[in-house]
Short mmCIF file of C-alpha atoms in Angstrom, two decimals:
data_model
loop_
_atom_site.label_atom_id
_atom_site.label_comp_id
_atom_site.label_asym_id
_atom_site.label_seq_id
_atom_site.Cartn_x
_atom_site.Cartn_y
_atom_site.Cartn_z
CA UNK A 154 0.00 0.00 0.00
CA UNK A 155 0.97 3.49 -0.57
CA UNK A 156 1.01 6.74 1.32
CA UNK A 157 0.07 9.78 -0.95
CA UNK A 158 2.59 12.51 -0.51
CA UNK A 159 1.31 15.69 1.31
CA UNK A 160 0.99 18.56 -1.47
CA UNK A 161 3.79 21.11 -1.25
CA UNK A 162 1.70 23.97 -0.75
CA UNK A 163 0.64 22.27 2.39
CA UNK A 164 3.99 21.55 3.78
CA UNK A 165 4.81 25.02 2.86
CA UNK A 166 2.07 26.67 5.22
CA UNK A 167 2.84 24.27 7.78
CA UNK A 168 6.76 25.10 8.27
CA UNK A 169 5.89 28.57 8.24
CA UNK A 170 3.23 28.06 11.20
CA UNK A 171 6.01 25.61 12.88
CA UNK A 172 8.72 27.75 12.41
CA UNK A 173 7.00 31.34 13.46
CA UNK A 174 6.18 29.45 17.07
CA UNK A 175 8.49 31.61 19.11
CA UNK A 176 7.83 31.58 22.93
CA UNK A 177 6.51 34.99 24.04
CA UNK A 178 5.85 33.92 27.39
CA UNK A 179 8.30 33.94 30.57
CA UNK A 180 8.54 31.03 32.44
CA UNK A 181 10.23 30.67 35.81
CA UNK A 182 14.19 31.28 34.99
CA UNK A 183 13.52 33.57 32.21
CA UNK A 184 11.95 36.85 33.88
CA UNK A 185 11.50 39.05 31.06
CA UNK A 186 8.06 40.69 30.95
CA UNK A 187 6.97 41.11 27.26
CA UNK A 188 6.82 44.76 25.84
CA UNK A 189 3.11 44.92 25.87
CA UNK A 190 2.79 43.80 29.16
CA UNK A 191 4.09 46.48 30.61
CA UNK A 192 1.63 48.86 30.78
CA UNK A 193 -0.47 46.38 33.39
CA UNK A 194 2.21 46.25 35.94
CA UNK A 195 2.13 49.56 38.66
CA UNK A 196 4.46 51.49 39.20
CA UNK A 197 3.15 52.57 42.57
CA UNK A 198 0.52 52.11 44.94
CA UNK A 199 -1.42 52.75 47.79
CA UNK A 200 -1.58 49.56 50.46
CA UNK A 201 -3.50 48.78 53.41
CA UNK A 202 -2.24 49.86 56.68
CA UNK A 203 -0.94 46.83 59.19
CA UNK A 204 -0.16 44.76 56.17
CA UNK A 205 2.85 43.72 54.78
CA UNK A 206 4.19 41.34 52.42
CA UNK A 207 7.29 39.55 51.70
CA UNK A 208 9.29 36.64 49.35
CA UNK A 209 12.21 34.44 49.36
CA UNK A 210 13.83 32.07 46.97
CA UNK A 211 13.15 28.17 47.49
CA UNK A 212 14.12 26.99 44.19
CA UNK A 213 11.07 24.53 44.61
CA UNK A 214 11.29 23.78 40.71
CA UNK A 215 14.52 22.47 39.20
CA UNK A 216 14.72 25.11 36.65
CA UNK A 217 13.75 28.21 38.57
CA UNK A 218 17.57 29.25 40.05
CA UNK A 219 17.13 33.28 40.23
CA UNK A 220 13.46 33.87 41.15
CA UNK A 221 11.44 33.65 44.30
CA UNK A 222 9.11 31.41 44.38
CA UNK A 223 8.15 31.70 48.28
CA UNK A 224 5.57 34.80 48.86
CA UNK A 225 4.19 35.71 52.46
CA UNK A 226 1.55 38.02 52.85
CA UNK A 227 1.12 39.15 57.02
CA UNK A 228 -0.79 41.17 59.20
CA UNK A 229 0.35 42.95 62.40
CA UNK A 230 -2.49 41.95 64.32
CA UNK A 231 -4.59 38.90 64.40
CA UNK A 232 -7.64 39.67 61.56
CA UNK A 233 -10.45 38.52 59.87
CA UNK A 234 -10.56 36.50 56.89
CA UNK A 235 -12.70 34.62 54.31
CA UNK A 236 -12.01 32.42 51.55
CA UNK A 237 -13.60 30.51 48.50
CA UNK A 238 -12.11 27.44 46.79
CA UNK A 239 -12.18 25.23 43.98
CA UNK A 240 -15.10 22.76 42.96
CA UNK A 241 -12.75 20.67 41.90
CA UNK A 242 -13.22 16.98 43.03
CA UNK A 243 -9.52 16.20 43.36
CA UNK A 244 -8.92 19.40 45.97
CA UNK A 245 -4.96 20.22 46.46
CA UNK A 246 -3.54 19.44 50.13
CA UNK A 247 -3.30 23.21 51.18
CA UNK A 248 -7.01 23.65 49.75
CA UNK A 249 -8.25 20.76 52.37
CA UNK A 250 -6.11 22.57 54.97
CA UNK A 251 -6.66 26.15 54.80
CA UNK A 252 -10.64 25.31 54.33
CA UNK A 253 -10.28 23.20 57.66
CA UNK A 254 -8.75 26.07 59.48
CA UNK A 255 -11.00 28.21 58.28
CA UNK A 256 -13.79 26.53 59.83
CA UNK A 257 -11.82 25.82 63.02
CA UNK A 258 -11.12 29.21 63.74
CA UNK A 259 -14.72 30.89 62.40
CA UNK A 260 -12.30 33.04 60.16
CA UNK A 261 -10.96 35.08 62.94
CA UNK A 262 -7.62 35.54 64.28
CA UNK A 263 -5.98 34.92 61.15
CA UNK A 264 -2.50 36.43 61.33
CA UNK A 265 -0.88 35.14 57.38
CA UNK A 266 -1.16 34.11 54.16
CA UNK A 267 1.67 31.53 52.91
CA UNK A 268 2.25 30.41 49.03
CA UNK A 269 4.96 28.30 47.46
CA UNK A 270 4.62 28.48 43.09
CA UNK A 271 6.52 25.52 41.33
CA UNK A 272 4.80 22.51 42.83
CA UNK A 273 0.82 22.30 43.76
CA UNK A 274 1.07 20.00 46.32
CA UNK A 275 -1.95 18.02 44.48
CA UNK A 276 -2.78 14.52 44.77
CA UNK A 277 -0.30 13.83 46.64
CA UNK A 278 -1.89 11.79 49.59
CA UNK A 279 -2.07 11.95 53.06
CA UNK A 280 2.03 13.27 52.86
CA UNK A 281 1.22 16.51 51.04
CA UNK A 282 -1.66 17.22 53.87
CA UNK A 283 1.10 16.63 55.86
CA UNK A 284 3.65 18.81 54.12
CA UNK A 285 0.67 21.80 54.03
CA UNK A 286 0.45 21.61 57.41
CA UNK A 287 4.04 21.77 58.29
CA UNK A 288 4.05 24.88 56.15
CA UNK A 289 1.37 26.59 57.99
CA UNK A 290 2.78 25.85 61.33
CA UNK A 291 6.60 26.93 60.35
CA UNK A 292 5.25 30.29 59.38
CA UNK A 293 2.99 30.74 62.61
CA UNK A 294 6.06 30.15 64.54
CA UNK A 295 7.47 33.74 62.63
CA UNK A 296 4.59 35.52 64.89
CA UNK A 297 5.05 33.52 68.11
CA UNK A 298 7.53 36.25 69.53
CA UNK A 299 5.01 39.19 68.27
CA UNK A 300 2.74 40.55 71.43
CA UNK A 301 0.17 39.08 69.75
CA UNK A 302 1.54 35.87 68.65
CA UNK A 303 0.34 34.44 71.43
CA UNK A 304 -1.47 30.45 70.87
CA UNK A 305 -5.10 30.99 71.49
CA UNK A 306 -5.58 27.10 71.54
CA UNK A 307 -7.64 27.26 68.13
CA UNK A 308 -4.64 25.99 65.79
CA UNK A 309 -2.54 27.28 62.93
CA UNK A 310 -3.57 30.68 62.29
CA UNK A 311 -1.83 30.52 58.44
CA UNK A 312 -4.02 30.55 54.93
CA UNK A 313 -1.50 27.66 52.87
CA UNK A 314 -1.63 28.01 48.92
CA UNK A 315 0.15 26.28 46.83
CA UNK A 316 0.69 26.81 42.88
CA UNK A 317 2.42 24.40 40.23
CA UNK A 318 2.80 20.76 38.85
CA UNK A 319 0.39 18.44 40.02
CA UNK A 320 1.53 14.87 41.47
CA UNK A 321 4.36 15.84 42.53
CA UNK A 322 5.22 16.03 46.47
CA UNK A 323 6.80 19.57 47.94
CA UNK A 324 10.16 19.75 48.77
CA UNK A 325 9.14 20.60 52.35
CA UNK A 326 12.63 20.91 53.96
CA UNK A 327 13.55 23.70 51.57
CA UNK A 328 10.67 25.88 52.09
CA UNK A 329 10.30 25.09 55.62
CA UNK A 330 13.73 26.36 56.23
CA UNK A 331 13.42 29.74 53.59
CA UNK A 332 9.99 30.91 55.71
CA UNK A 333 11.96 32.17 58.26
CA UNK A 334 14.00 34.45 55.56
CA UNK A 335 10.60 35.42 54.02
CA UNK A 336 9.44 36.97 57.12
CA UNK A 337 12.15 38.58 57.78
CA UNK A 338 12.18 40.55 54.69
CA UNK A 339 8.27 41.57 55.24
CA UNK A 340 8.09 45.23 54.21
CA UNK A 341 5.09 47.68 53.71
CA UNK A 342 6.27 49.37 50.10
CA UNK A 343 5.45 49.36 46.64
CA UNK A 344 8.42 46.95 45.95
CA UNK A 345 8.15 44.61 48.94
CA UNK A 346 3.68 44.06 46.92
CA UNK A 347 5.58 43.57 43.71
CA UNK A 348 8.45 41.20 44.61
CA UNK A 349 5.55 39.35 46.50
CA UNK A 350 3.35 39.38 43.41
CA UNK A 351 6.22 37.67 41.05
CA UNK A 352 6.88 35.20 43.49
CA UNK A 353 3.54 33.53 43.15
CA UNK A 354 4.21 33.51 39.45
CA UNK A 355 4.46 29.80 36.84
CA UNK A 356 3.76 30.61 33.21
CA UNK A 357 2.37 33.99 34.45
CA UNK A 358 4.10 36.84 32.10
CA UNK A 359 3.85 39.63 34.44
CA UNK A 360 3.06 39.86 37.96
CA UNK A 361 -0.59 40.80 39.05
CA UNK A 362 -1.01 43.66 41.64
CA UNK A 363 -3.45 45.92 42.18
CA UNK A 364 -4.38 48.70 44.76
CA UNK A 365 -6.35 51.56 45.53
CA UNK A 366 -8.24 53.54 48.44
CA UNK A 367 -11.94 53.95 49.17
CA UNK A 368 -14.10 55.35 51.31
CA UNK A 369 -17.38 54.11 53.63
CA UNK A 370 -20.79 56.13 54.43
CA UNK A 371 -20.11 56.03 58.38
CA UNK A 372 -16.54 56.93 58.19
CA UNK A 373 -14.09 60.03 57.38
CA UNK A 374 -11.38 57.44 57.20
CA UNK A 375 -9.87 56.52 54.28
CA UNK A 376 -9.46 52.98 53.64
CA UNK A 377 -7.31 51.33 51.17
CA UNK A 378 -7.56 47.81 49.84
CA UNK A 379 -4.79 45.57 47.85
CA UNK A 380 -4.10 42.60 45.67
CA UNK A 381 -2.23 39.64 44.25
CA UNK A 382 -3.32 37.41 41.75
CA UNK A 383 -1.76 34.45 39.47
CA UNK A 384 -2.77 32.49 37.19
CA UNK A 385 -2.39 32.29 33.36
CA UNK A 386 -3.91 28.97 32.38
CA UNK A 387 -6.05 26.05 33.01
CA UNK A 388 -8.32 29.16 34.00
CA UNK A 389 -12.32 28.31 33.80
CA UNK A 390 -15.07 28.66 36.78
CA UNK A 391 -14.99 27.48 39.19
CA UNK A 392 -13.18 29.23 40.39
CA UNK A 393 -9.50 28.93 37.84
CA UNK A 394 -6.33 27.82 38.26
CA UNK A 395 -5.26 30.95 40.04
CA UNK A 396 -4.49 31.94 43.57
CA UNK A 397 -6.07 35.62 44.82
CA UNK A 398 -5.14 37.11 47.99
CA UNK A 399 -7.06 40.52 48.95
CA UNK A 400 -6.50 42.45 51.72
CA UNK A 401 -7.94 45.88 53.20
CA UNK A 402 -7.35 47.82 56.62
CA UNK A 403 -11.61 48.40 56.63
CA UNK A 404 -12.88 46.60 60.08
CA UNK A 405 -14.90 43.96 58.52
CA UNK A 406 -16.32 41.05 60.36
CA UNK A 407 -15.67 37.35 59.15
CA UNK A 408 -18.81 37.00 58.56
CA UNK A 409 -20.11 39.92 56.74
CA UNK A 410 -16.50 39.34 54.85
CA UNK A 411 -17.18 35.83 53.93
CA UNK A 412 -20.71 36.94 52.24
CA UNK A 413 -18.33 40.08 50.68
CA UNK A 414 -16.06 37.39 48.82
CA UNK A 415 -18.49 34.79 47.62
CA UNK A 416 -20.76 37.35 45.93
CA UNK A 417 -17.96 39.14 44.49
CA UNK A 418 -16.01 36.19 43.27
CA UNK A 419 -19.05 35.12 41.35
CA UNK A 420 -19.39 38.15 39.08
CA UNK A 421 -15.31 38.22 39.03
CA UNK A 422 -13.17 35.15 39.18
CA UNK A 423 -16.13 32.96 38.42
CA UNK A 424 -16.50 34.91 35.31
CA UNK A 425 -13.25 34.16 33.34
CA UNK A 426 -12.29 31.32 31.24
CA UNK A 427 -8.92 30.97 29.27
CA UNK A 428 -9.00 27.07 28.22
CA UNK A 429 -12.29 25.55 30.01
CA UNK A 430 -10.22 24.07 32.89
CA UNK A 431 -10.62 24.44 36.54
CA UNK A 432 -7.71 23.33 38.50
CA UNK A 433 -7.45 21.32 41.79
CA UNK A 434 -6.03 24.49 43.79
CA UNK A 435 -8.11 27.40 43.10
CA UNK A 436 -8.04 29.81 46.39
CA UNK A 437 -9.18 33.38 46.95
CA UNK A 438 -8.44 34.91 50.16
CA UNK A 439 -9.51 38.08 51.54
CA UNK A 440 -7.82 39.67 55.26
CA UNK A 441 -9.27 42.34 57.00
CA UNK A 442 -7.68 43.84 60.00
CA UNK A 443 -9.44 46.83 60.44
CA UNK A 444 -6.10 49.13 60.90
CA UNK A 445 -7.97 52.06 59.47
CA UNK A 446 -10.14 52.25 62.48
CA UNK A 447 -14.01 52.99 62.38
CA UNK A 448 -16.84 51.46 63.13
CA UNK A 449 -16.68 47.58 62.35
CA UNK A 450 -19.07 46.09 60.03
CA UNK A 451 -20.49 42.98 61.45
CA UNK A 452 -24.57 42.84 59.48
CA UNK A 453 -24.55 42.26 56.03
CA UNK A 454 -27.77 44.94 55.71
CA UNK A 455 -25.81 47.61 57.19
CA UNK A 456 -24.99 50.61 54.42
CA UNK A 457 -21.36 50.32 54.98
CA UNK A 458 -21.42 46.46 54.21
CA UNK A 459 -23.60 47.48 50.64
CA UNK A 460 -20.56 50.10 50.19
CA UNK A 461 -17.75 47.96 50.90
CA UNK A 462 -19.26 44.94 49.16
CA UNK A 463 -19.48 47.89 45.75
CA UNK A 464 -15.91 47.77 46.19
CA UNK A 465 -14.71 44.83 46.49
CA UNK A 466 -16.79 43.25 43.73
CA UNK A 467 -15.13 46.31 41.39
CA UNK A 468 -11.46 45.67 42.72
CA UNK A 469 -11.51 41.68 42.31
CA UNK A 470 -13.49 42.17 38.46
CA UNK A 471 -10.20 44.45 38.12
CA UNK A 472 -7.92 41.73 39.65
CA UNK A 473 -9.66 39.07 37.91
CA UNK A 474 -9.54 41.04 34.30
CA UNK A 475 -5.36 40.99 34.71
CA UNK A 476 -5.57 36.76 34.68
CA UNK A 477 -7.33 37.08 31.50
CA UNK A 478 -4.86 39.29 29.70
CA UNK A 479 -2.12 37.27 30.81
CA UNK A 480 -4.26 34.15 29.16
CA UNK A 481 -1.17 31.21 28.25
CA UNK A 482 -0.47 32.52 24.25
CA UNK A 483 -3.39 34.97 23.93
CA UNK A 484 -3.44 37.64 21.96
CA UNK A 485 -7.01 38.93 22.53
CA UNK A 486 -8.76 40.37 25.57
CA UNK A 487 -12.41 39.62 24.93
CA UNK A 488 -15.73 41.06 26.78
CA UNK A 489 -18.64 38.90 26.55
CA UNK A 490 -21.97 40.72 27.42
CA UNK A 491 -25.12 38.40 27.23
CA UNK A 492 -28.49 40.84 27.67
CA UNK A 493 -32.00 40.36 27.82
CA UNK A 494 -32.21 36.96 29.51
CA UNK A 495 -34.75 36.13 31.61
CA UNK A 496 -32.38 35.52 34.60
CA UNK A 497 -28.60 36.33 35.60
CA UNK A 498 -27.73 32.64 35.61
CA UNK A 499 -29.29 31.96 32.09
CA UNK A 500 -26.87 35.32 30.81
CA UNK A 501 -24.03 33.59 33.16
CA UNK A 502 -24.34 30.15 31.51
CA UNK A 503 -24.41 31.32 27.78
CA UNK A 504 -21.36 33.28 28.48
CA UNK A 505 -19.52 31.36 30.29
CA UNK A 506 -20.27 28.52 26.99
CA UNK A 507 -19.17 31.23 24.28
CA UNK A 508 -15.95 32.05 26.39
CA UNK A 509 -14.69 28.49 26.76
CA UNK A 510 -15.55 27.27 22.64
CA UNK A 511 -12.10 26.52 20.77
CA UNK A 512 -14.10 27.29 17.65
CA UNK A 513 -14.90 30.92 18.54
CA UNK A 514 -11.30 31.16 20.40
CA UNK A 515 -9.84 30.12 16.97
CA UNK A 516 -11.53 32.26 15.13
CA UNK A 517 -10.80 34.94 16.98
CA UNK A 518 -7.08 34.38 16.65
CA UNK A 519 -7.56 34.13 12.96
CA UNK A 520 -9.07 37.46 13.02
CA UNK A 521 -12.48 35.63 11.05
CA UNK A 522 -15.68 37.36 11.95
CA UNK A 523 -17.33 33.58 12.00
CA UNK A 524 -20.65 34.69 14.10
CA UNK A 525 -22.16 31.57 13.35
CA UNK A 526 -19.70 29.70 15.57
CA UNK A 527 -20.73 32.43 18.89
CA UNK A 528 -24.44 31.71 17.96
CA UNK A 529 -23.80 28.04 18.05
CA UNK A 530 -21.97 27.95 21.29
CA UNK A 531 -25.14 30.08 22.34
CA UNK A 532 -27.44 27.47 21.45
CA UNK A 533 -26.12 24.45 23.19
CA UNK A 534 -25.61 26.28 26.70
CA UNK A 535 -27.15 23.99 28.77
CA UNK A 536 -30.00 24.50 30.96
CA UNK A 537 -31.00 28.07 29.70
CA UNK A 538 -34.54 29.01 28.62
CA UNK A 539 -33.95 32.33 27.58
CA UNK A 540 -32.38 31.42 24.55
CA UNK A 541 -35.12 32.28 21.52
CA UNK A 542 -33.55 32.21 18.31
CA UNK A 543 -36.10 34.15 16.21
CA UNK A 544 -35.41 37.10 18.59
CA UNK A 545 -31.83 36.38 19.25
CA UNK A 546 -28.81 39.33 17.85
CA UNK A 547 -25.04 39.38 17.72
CA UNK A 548 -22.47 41.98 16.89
CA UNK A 549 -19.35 43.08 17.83
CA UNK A 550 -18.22 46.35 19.28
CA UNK A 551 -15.00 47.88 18.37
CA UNK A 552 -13.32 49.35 21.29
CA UNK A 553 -12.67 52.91 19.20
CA UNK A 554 -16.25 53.89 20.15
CA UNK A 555 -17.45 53.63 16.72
CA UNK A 556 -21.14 51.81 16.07
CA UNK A 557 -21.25 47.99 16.47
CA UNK A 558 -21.00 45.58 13.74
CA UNK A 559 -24.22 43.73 13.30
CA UNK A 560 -23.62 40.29 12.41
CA UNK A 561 -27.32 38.99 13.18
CA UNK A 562 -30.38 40.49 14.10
CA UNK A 563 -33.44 39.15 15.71
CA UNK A 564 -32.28 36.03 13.97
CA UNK A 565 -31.76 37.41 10.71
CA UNK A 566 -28.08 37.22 9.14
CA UNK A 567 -26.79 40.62 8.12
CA UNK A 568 -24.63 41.26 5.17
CA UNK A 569 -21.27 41.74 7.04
CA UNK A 570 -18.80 44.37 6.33
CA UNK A 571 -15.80 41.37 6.06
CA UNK A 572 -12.85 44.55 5.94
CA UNK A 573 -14.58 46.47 8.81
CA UNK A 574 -14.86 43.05 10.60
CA UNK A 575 -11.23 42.69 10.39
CA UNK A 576 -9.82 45.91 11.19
CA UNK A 577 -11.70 45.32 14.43
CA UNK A 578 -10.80 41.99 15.02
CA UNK A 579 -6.79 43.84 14.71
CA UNK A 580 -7.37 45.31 17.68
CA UNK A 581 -6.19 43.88 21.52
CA UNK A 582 -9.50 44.26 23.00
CA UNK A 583 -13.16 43.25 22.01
CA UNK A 584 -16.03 42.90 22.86
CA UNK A 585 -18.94 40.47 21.43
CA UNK A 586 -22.57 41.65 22.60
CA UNK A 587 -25.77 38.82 21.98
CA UNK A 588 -29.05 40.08 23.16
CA UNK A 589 -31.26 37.12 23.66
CA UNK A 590 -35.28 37.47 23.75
CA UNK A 591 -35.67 41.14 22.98
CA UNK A 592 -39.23 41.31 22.77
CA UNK A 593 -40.29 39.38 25.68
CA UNK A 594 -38.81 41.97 27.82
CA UNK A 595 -36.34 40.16 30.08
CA UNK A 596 -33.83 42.57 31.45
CA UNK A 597 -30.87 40.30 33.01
CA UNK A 598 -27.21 40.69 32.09
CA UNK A 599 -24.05 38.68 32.53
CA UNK A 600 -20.45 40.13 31.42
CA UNK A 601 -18.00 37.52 30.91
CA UNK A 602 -14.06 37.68 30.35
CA UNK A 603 -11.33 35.82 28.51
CA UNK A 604 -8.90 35.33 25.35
CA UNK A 605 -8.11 33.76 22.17
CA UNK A 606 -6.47 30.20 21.39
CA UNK A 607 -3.15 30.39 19.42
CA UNK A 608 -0.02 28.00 18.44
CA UNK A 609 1.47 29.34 21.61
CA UNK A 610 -1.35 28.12 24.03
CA UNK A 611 -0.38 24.71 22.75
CA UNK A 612 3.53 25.36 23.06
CA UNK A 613 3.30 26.39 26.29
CA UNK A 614 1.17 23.36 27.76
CA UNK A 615 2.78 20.38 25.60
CA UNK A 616 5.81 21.06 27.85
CA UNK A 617 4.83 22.51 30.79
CA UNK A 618 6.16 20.15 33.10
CA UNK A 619 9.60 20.76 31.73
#
């Protein structure tokens, strides 16, 4: 039998596509943020009082010799704190633990957050619950010699996070004994947030900090509120593969703080995809300590709780936006706004299903207007009601602030402008509107986030492990 010899043009096309796959991302032991990164890192900031943050290098992955990969993120007083985690079935060791503590303490007391990048500490049996508790303890010993380090018999008073290859046990000794060094560089600056912010970095191409200050109805103080973020891929609800940690000097109750996070994450982290995958280590974590002073806010109905919760659902959107640009080999920052569904969750579901379809990520890396993939992906959301195709419209919207492109309208295909299509599919950021029942007048809204799928998304996973 005989093979049939691939045509020429086609072995042309495909050396060209081999040979133009150039890494543009920086993986541990390279460093180099890309050009047009730049503009997302700060260059300042303005951080929470009685916080401070600081790193050290483990070396906890083979390759990584320069770069820290140890971040520790303090308080100088005992706080309050919330977290959400993964859904994942097959939860990472320091998810189990932190959760546990969590629990145990009622989210009070709280004195650090503790994060290793290079090795998740995932499936890894009853020694990597083990090895996340021995890293919780070593850095609670750091605070034992603080006035208000102090055991309070309720247990480890560390949030554990852990970021990297999965399967593979931690190389406890080494971090263990580089915790102590991490606390003792703790600082309160601009530099001390950004060295902290790298060091939670894996294929992440720039670190992810963000800060700012805000105000509350019963107060004259101002209060400021920061954060750190990583994650670049296997990025899908819920919540990603990312690690979040939020802090703010506003005296916030664990209670009122836990409701804070879990309504915010769900309009923010839980609303960005970059490949469809949610990972087994996914951990937000938000510290108050209330350093600000003011009146605390312990009842959710309380107008300073409906103020700060305004806040902190804008801040971790922002946060959450930053994973998305940073998206493993994208080269598009798309919006997805679904209107006129009957309820949020309907709007939710068909976005979420448009952001995570390879054929509309492909196509938007090609730069093809191919609507008819979006409206596809819209059809087979699953459990959605809203969705009625006669009365169903798509178009893009340029990010110049010219008009939209209509592509369809009330289920009628419009004669597309193909060159008008692609000079706005040039451009780094889009955004792809579908209204879905129009006249039946449903009024609920869902904004999704995420990227494109290119050569390099596939580069940078087929070896990630080495």
């Amino acid at each position: 039998m005989s093979l049939t010899r691939p045509h020429p043009r086609f072995l042309a096309r495909t050396n060209r596509i081999f040979s133009s796959q150039v890494r543009y991302y920086a993986a541990p032991g390279e460093g180099t943020i890309p050009a047009a990164k730049k503009k997302y890192v700060p260059t300042n900031g303005t951080y929470p009082l009685g916080f401070k943050t600081g790193s050290a290098h483990v070396g906890v992955k083979a390759s990584n010799t320069r770069f820290d990969d140890l971040a520790l993120i303090a308080s100088d007083t005992p706080c309050a704190a919330a977290a959400v985690f993964t859904t994942n079935k097959f939860q990472a060791a320091p998810v189990t633990v932190s959760r546990a503590m969590l629990k145990s303490r009622k989210g009070t007391g709280v004195r650090a957050v503790v994060i290793n990048s290079g090795c998740a500490n995932a499936v890894t049996g009853k020694g990597g619950i083990e090895d996340a508790i021995l890293m919780g303890e070593e850095t609670d010993r750091c605070f034992i010699e603080d006035s208000n380090g102090e055991d309070d018999g309720q247990g480890s008073r560390s949030v554990v996070m852990s970021t990297g290859v999965i399967g593979q046990r931690l190389p406890i000794t080494k971090i263990t004994s580089k915790i102590p060094k991490a606390y003792y560089s703790l600082g309160d600056t601009h530099d001390h947030w950004l060295r902290t912010a790298r060091a939670i970095c894996t294929t992440d191409t720039f670190p992810k900090l963000l800060s700012r200050s805000f105000s509350l109805p019963s107060s004259q103080e101002e209060y400021h509120i920061a954060g750190i973020t990583k994650g670049a891929g296997m990025i899908h609800p819920n919540m990603a593969t990312l690690l979040g940690v939020i802090c703010t000097d506003a005296p916030v109750a664990a209670g009122p703080l836990q409701t804070a996070l879990t309504s915010a994450i769900s309009r923010s982290f839980n609303s960005i995809s970059i490949d469809g995958d949610t990972s087994t280590n996914d951990t937000v974590a938000l510290l108050a300590n209330g350093a600000a002073g003011g009146q605390p806010i312990t009842q959710p109905s309380s107008p300073d709780f409906a103020a700060f919760q305004k806040v902190l659902t804008a801040f971790a959107i922002d946060l959450a936006k930053l994973v998305v640009r940073d998206g493993e080999g994208a080269t598009k920052f798309v919006t997805i706004r679904v209107t006129n569904a009957a309820t949020y969750p309907d709007a939710h579901r068909v976005a979420s299903t448009i952001a995570r379809s390879p054929l509309v990520k492909t196509a938007l890396y090609g730069k093809d207007a191919n609507w008819g993939r979006i409206l596809c992906a819209t059809g087979y959301a699953e459990g959605v009601d809203s969705v009625i195709p006669e009365e169903t419209s798509v178009s893009f919207v340029p990010t110049d602030g010219s008009d939209e492109l209509k592509l369809l309208v009330r289920g009628e295909p419009e004669q597309v402008d193909e060159a008008r299509a692609a000079k706005i599919l040039e451009a780094e950021d889009l955004e792809i509107n579908v209204s879905l029942s129009e006249k039946r007048g449903y009024t609920e809204e869902a904004v999704f986030w995420t990227c494109d799928f290119s050569h390099e998304y596939v580069t940078i996973n087929g070896d990630y492990r080495t």
